[in-house]
Amino acid sequence: MPSRLTKIARLILGCSSLLAVSAGATADELRVGLGVGAAPQFAGSDEYRIIPFPSISYKTEKFEITTRGIGVQANLSQSKYVDFGPIIRLDTGRNDFNDVDDPLIARLAQIDAGLELGGFVGTSYPLAFSEDGRPTLLTAGISAVQSLGGHEGVLASASLGFVKPMGAVTLVGSVSSTYATDKYNQSFFGISAEDALATGLSEFDIDGGVRDVGAGLVISYNFNEKWRLTNIAQYTHLIGDTADSPIVTRGSQSQLFGGLNISYRFR
């Protein structure tokens, strides 16, 4: 399964769009955050580890750049309720399993790192407005990335959610699902003949399909115009052939992430 850096990347990826929505950035704003989270050791693990959880966003009147995994996405839209743009990030593959508790999983073959390129489209619809003019939003979005090297597969995600401001607090909730191609799934959830020989696990071939479904909640609190505390909880459930992988059956289909991030806005 993914190395520590890959897992950190994917967890930050899964939450970075929520952080960006909850940030409520204004023109010419730089916001930098640091935090800590608890995450599974790898996708399908039932053991957890503590990981760093940073965030960065920079916005001008014409574009906004935010962290997305070990990489960035750029929102090039000029519309208040439509987002779109490119995604560039690094998938670090599977090269470091020395700290995984399961000794069989630790023997799985390495997967090279690869550059992932793609894009995203999102939209939001105002449902109501608060007394200070801030909207409660219904949101939807899709994204897809292709790996150049590494697993050489494609990941595509879709989400539906809401943003609700309540004074100094903002709630951001979402439900989501991720589709992975056969190359991706075989890389991270399959058991090749070589893996079977090294680990004693049964060989397992897996096709592409829906990898997971999930739900997330972000609660952010603005102490003032500069400082913000963000709390994140995210649940992901591995389904289909992914859930049948020997890698997952040795662990858990249920994957949880919880994190705290405190950020400061520079002007």
mmCIF file of C-alpha atoms in Angstrom:
data_model
loop_
_atom_site.group_PDB
_atom_site.id
_atom_site.type_symbol
_atom_site.label_atom_id
_atom_site.label_comp_id
_atom_site.label_asym_id
_atom_site.label_seq_id
_atom_site.Cartn_x
_atom_site.Cartn_y
_atom_site.Cartn_z
ATOM 1 C CA MET A 1 0.000 0.000 0.000
ATOM 2 C CA PRO A 2 1.036 3.656 -0.242
ATOM 3 C CA SER A 3 4.038 4.836 1.742
ATOM 4 C CA ARG A 4 3.715 7.342 4.561
ATOM 5 C CA LEU A 5 4.195 10.294 2.208
ATOM 6 C CA THR A 6 1.599 8.932 -0.215
ATOM 7 C CA LYS A 7 -0.931 8.420 2.543
ATOM 8 C CA ILE A 8 -0.328 11.930 3.849
ATOM 9 C CA ALA A 9 -0.746 13.247 0.306
ATOM 10 C CA ARG A 10 -4.052 11.480 -0.251
ATOM 11 C CA LEU A 11 -5.462 12.474 3.120
ATOM 12 C CA ILE A 12 -4.540 16.093 2.588
ATOM 13 C CA LEU A 13 -5.981 15.753 -0.928
ATOM 14 C CA GLY A 14 -9.229 14.399 0.444
ATOM 15 C CA CYS A 15 -9.590 17.373 2.782
ATOM 16 C CA SER A 16 -7.818 20.206 0.925
ATOM 17 C CA SER A 17 -10.840 21.208 -1.140
ATOM 18 C CA LEU A 18 -12.892 21.444 2.052
ATOM 19 C CA LEU A 19 -10.239 23.644 3.612
ATOM 20 C CA ALA A 20 -10.264 25.876 0.546
ATOM 21 C CA VAL A 21 -14.052 26.267 0.647
ATOM 22 C CA SER A 22 -14.119 26.981 4.351
ATOM 23 C CA ALA A 23 -11.323 29.520 4.056
ATOM 24 C CA GLY A 24 -13.534 32.168 2.470
ATOM 25 C CA ALA A 25 -10.474 33.887 1.031
ATOM 26 C CA THR A 26 -10.627 37.428 -0.272
ATOM 27 C CA ALA A 27 -8.582 39.018 -3.070
ATOM 28 C CA ASP A 28 -4.796 39.144 -2.649
ATOM 29 C CA GLU A 29 -4.739 36.798 0.304
ATOM 30 C CA LEU A 30 -2.112 34.315 1.431
ATOM 31 C CA ARG A 31 -3.123 31.857 4.151
ATOM 32 C CA VAL A 32 -0.697 29.327 5.626
ATOM 33 C CA GLY A 33 -1.667 26.643 8.107
ATOM 34 C CA LEU A 34 -0.015 23.924 10.163
ATOM 35 C CA GLY A 35 -1.674 21.038 11.903
ATOM 36 C CA VAL A 36 -1.684 17.424 12.958
ATOM 37 C CA GLY A 37 -3.905 14.481 12.093
ATOM 38 C CA ALA A 38 -4.525 10.808 12.789
ATOM 39 C CA ALA A 39 -4.710 8.513 9.744
ATOM 40 C CA PRO A 40 -4.530 4.822 8.785
ATOM 41 C CA GLN A 41 -1.032 3.507 8.111
ATOM 42 C CA PHE A 42 -2.135 2.694 4.545
ATOM 43 C CA ALA A 43 -5.383 2.398 2.589
ATOM 44 C CA GLY A 44 -7.107 -0.619 4.118
ATOM 45 C CA SER A 45 -5.178 -0.599 7.388
ATOM 46 C CA ASP A 46 -6.783 -0.870 10.819
ATOM 47 C CA GLU A 47 -3.702 0.655 12.466
ATOM 48 C CA TYR A 48 -3.278 4.437 12.777
ATOM 49 C CA ARG A 49 -0.438 6.929 12.910
ATOM 50 C CA ILE A 50 0.016 10.625 13.629
ATOM 51 C CA ILE A 51 0.826 12.739 10.558
ATOM 52 C CA PRO A 52 1.494 16.420 9.785
ATOM 53 C CA PHE A 53 -1.415 18.306 8.212
ATOM 54 C CA PRO A 54 -0.379 21.574 6.506
ATOM 55 C CA SER A 55 -2.394 23.858 4.199
ATOM 56 C CA ILE A 56 -1.581 26.798 1.896
ATOM 57 C CA SER A 57 -3.830 29.004 -0.221
ATOM 58 C CA TYR A 58 -3.093 32.110 -2.265
ATOM 59 C CA LYS A 59 -5.776 34.164 -3.991
ATOM 60 C CA THR A 60 -5.792 37.162 -6.290
ATOM 61 C CA GLU A 61 -8.650 38.757 -8.205
ATOM 62 C CA LYS A 62 -7.957 36.454 -11.176
ATOM 63 C CA PHE A 63 -7.012 33.048 -9.697
ATOM 64 C CA GLU A 64 -6.621 31.008 -6.540
ATOM 65 C CA ILE A 65 -3.945 28.393 -5.804
ATOM 66 C CA THR A 66 -4.362 25.858 -2.993
ATOM 67 C CA THR A 67 -2.482 22.825 -1.813
ATOM 68 C CA ARG A 68 -3.848 19.522 -3.092
ATOM 69 C CA GLY A 69 -1.900 16.540 -1.848
ATOM 70 C CA ILE A 70 1.822 16.904 -2.535
ATOM 71 C CA GLY A 71 1.010 19.439 -5.228
ATOM 72 C CA VAL A 72 -1.375 22.232 -6.094
ATOM 73 C CA GLN A 73 -4.603 23.047 -7.874
ATOM 74 C CA ALA A 74 -5.341 26.402 -9.492
ATOM 75 C CA ASN A 75 -8.863 27.816 -9.732
ATOM 76 C CA LEU A 76 -8.919 29.913 -12.904
ATOM 77 C CA SER A 77 -12.592 30.848 -12.818
ATOM 78 C CA GLN A 78 -13.767 34.444 -12.597
ATOM 79 C CA SER A 79 -17.235 33.341 -11.460
ATOM 80 C CA LYS A 80 -18.350 33.407 -7.825
ATOM 81 C CA TYR A 81 -20.201 30.085 -8.144
ATOM 82 C CA VAL A 82 -18.105 28.099 -10.662
ATOM 83 C CA ASP A 83 -14.579 26.736 -10.180
ATOM 84 C CA PHE A 84 -12.294 24.997 -12.661
ATOM 85 C CA GLY A 85 -8.615 24.522 -13.319
ATOM 86 C CA PRO A 86 -5.609 22.190 -13.394
ATOM 87 C CA ILE A 87 -4.277 19.823 -10.741
ATOM 88 C CA ILE A 88 -0.582 18.935 -10.494
ATOM 89 C CA ARG A 89 0.666 16.647 -7.749
ATOM 90 C CA LEU A 90 3.147 13.924 -6.872
ATOM 91 C CA ASP A 91 2.141 10.374 -6.010
ATOM 92 C CA THR A 92 5.105 9.006 -4.054
ATOM 93 C CA GLY A 93 4.190 5.411 -4.824
ATOM 94 C CA ARG A 94 5.036 2.658 -2.354
ATOM 95 C CA ASN A 95 8.666 2.763 -1.308
ATOM 96 C CA ASP A 96 8.747 2.798 2.482
ATOM 97 C CA PHE A 97 6.897 0.187 4.488
ATOM 98 C CA ASN A 98 9.435 -0.134 7.288
ATOM 99 C CA ASP A 99 7.057 1.326 9.854
ATOM 100 C CA VAL A 100 3.960 -0.739 8.908
ATOM 101 C CA ASP A 101 2.910 -3.048 11.728
ATOM 102 C CA ASP A 102 1.726 -5.899 9.477
ATOM 103 C CA PRO A 103 4.880 -7.876 8.521
ATOM 104 C CA LEU A 104 3.285 -9.386 5.398
ATOM 105 C CA ILE A 105 2.125 -6.031 4.022
ATOM 106 C CA ALA A 106 5.647 -4.702 4.623
ATOM 107 C CA ARG A 107 7.005 -7.233 2.079
ATOM 108 C CA LEU A 108 4.913 -6.010 -0.861
ATOM 109 C CA ALA A 109 6.786 -4.814 -3.957
ATOM 110 C CA GLN A 110 7.684 -1.165 -4.383
ATOM 111 C CA ILE A 111 5.793 1.183 -6.712
ATOM 112 C CA ASP A 112 7.705 4.078 -8.274
ATOM 113 C CA ALA A 113 6.680 7.667 -7.682
ATOM 114 C CA GLY A 114 4.818 9.429 -10.481
ATOM 115 C CA LEU A 115 3.595 12.873 -11.466
ATOM 116 C CA GLU A 116 -0.207 13.139 -11.585
ATOM 117 C CA LEU A 117 -1.814 15.675 -13.948
ATOM 118 C CA GLY A 118 -5.489 16.485 -14.303
ATOM 119 C CA GLY A 119 -8.187 18.985 -13.566
ATOM 120 C CA PHE A 120 -11.336 19.768 -11.631
ATOM 121 C CA VAL A 121 -14.703 21.466 -12.126
ATOM 122 C CA GLY A 122 -16.937 22.614 -9.301
ATOM 123 C CA THR A 123 -20.106 24.604 -8.864
ATOM 124 C CA SER A 124 -22.123 26.033 -5.995
ATOM 125 C CA TYR A 125 -25.679 27.280 -5.673
ATOM 126 C CA PRO A 126 -26.795 29.771 -3.001
ATOM 127 C CA LEU A 127 -29.693 28.441 -0.937
ATOM 128 C CA ALA A 128 -30.021 31.344 1.495
ATOM 129 C CA PHE A 129 -28.139 34.388 2.771
ATOM 130 C CA SER A 130 -27.190 35.353 6.318
ATOM 131 C CA GLU A 131 -27.752 38.818 7.772
ATOM 132 C CA ASP A 132 -24.209 39.804 6.836
ATOM 133 C CA GLY A 133 -24.767 38.672 3.226
ATOM 134 C CA ARG A 134 -22.868 35.386 3.287
ATOM 135 C CA PRO A 135 -24.562 32.542 1.376
ATOM 136 C CA THR A 136 -25.374 29.020 2.448
ATOM 137 C CA LEU A 137 -24.193 26.992 -0.546
ATOM 138 C CA LEU A 138 -25.021 23.665 -2.128
ATOM 139 C CA THR A 139 -21.817 22.448 -3.806
ATOM 140 C CA ALA A 140 -20.857 19.788 -6.349
ATOM 141 C CA GLY A 141 -17.607 18.908 -8.059
ATOM 142 C CA ILE A 142 -15.629 16.366 -10.062
ATOM 143 C CA SER A 143 -11.902 15.865 -10.573
ATOM 144 C CA ALA A 144 -9.620 13.434 -12.399
ATOM 145 C CA VAL A 145 -5.860 12.873 -12.584
ATOM 146 C CA GLN A 146 -3.652 10.664 -14.769
ATOM 147 C CA SER A 147 -0.350 9.391 -13.410
ATOM 148 C CA LEU A 148 2.748 9.777 -15.593
ATOM 149 C CA GLY A 149 4.933 6.960 -14.286
ATOM 150 C CA GLY A 150 4.314 5.196 -10.999
ATOM 151 C CA HIS A 151 0.985 3.365 -10.986
ATOM 152 C CA GLU A 152 0.104 4.856 -14.434
ATOM 153 C CA GLY A 153 -3.587 4.773 -13.575
ATOM 154 C CA VAL A 154 -6.397 7.307 -13.362
ATOM 155 C CA LEU A 155 -8.288 8.485 -10.290
ATOM 156 C CA ALA A 156 -11.620 10.305 -10.662
ATOM 157 C CA SER A 157 -13.686 11.723 -7.794
ATOM 158 C CA ALA A 158 -17.140 13.263 -7.432
ATOM 159 C CA SER A 159 -18.586 15.086 -4.439
ATOM 160 C CA LEU A 160 -21.762 16.783 -3.246
ATOM 161 C CA GLY A 161 -21.862 19.041 -0.215
ATOM 162 C CA PHE A 162 -22.807 22.261 1.523
ATOM 163 C CA VAL A 163 -21.196 25.337 3.087
ATOM 164 C CA LYS A 164 -23.025 27.052 5.938
ATOM 165 C CA PRO A 165 -21.646 30.164 7.673
ATOM 166 C CA MET A 166 -22.818 30.803 11.239
ATOM 167 C CA GLY A 167 -21.126 33.894 12.615
ATOM 168 C CA ALA A 168 -17.478 33.081 13.379
ATOM 169 C CA VAL A 169 -18.110 29.399 12.583
ATOM 170 C CA THR A 170 -18.374 27.830 9.129
ATOM 171 C CA LEU A 171 -19.610 24.286 8.524
ATOM 172 C CA VAL A 172 -18.567 22.401 5.377
ATOM 173 C CA GLY A 173 -19.969 18.924 4.758
ATOM 174 C CA SER A 174 -19.683 16.560 1.812
ATOM 175 C CA VAL A 175 -20.310 13.065 0.506
ATOM 176 C CA SER A 176 -17.966 11.701 -2.141
ATOM 177 C CA SER A 177 -16.879 8.703 -4.181
ATOM 178 C CA THR A 178 -13.695 7.773 -6.034
ATOM 179 C CA TYR A 179 -13.260 5.685 -9.192
ATOM 180 C CA ALA A 180 -9.898 4.044 -9.947
ATOM 181 C CA THR A 181 -8.772 2.364 -13.160
ATOM 182 C CA ASP A 182 -7.436 -1.187 -13.244
ATOM 183 C CA LYS A 183 -3.805 -0.006 -13.349
ATOM 184 C CA TYR A 184 -4.242 1.986 -10.158
ATOM 185 C CA ASN A 185 -6.174 -0.733 -8.342
ATOM 186 C CA GLN A 186 -3.789 -3.501 -9.355
ATOM 187 C CA SER A 187 -0.823 -1.414 -8.219
ATOM 188 C CA PHE A 188 -2.126 -0.635 -4.735
ATOM 189 C CA PHE A 189 -4.644 -3.417 -4.014
ATOM 190 C CA GLY A 190 -3.585 -6.313 -6.249
ATOM 191 C CA ILE A 191 -1.304 -9.195 -5.238
ATOM 192 C CA SER A 192 1.040 -10.251 -8.031
ATOM 193 C CA ALA A 193 2.721 -13.653 -8.248
ATOM 194 C CA GLU A 194 5.901 -12.058 -6.875
ATOM 195 C CA ASP A 195 3.962 -10.464 -3.994
ATOM 196 C CA ALA A 196 2.290 -13.781 -3.227
ATOM 197 C CA LEU A 197 5.662 -15.538 -3.108
ATOM 198 C CA ALA A 198 7.153 -12.844 -0.843
ATOM 199 C CA THR A 199 4.207 -12.561 1.537
ATOM 200 C CA GLY A 200 2.317 -15.847 1.448
ATOM 201 C CA LEU A 201 -0.875 -13.979 0.528
ATOM 202 C CA SER A 202 -3.077 -15.302 -2.275
ATOM 203 C CA GLU A 203 -2.671 -13.793 -5.735
ATOM 204 C CA PHE A 204 -5.333 -11.172 -6.424
ATOM 205 C CA ASP A 205 -6.157 -9.494 -9.741
ATOM 206 C CA ILE A 206 -8.420 -6.474 -9.596
ATOM 207 C CA ASP A 207 -10.154 -4.463 -12.317
ATOM 208 C CA GLY A 208 -11.055 -0.801 -12.308
ATOM 209 C CA GLY A 209 -14.161 0.376 -10.495
ATOM 210 C CA VAL A 210 -15.542 2.499 -7.689
ATOM 211 C CA ARG A 211 -12.908 2.362 -4.965
ATOM 212 C CA ASP A 212 -14.743 3.993 -2.083
ATOM 213 C CA VAL A 213 -17.545 6.164 -0.781
ATOM 214 C CA GLY A 214 -17.148 8.657 2.011
ATOM 215 C CA ALA A 215 -18.380 11.603 4.023
ATOM 216 C CA GLY A 216 -16.581 14.527 5.591
ATOM 217 C CA LEU A 217 -17.260 17.422 7.948
ATOM 218 C CA VAL A 218 -15.176 20.543 8.468
ATOM 219 C CA ILE A 219 -15.817 22.997 11.292
ATOM 220 C CA SER A 220 -13.761 26.175 11.126
ATOM 221 C CA TYR A 221 -13.652 28.974 13.674
ATOM 222 C CA ASN A 222 -12.319 32.454 12.961
ATOM 223 C CA PHE A 223 -10.709 33.912 16.069
ATOM 224 C CA ASN A 224 -10.282 37.183 14.168
ATOM 225 C CA GLU A 225 -9.464 38.343 10.617
ATOM 226 C CA LYS A 226 -6.045 36.646 10.753
ATOM 227 C CA TRP A 227 -6.312 33.407 12.729
ATOM 228 C CA ARG A 228 -8.516 30.396 12.002
ATOM 229 C CA LEU A 229 -8.838 26.960 13.600
ATOM 230 C CA THR A 230 -10.123 24.154 11.359
ATOM 231 C CA ASN A 231 -11.324 20.756 12.604
ATOM 232 C CA ILE A 232 -11.749 17.930 10.096
ATOM 233 C CA ALA A 233 -13.360 14.507 10.345
ATOM 234 C CA GLN A 234 -13.547 12.239 7.314
ATOM 235 C CA TYR A 235 -14.835 8.684 6.893
ATOM 236 C CA THR A 236 -14.084 6.550 3.832
ATOM 237 C CA HIS A 237 -15.456 3.060 3.184
ATOM 238 C CA LEU A 238 -13.651 0.843 0.675
ATOM 239 C CA ILE A 239 -16.117 -1.082 -1.495
ATOM 240 C CA GLY A 240 -16.366 -3.566 -4.370
ATOM 241 C CA ASP A 241 -13.289 -5.461 -5.502
ATOM 242 C CA THR A 242 -11.092 -3.085 -3.512
ATOM 243 C CA ALA A 243 -12.689 -4.306 -0.283
ATOM 244 C CA ASP A 244 -12.007 -7.936 -1.317
ATOM 245 C CA SER A 245 -8.255 -7.355 -1.644
ATOM 246 C CA PRO A 246 -6.176 -9.455 0.802
ATOM 247 C CA ILE A 247 -4.489 -6.200 1.749
ATOM 248 C CA VAL A 248 -7.827 -4.800 2.957
ATOM 249 C CA THR A 249 -9.239 -7.992 4.466
ATOM 250 C CA ARG A 250 -6.192 -8.111 6.769
ATOM 251 C CA GLY A 251 -7.148 -4.630 7.943
ATOM 252 C CA SER A 252 -10.406 -2.718 7.588
ATOM 253 C CA GLN A 253 -12.727 -1.332 4.929
ATOM 254 C CA SER A 254 -13.500 1.600 7.230
ATOM 255 C CA GLN A 255 -10.949 4.397 7.052
ATOM 256 C CA LEU A 256 -11.066 7.410 9.378
ATOM 257 C CA PHE A 257 -9.172 10.665 9.376
ATOM 258 C CA GLY A 258 -9.268 13.394 11.999
ATOM 259 C CA GLY A 259 -7.209 16.551 12.007
ATOM 260 C CA LEU A 260 -6.678 20.014 13.461
ATOM 261 C CA ASN A 261 -5.203 22.861 11.430
ATOM 262 C CA ILE A 262 -4.502 26.406 12.567
ATOM 263 C CA SER A 263 -3.850 28.984 9.856
ATOM 264 C CA TYR A 264 -2.764 32.611 9.578
ATOM 265 C CA ARG A 265 -3.741 35.038 6.844
ATOM 266 C CA PHE A 266 -1.080 37.343 5.376
ATOM 267 C CA ARG A 267 -2.176 40.376 3.335
#
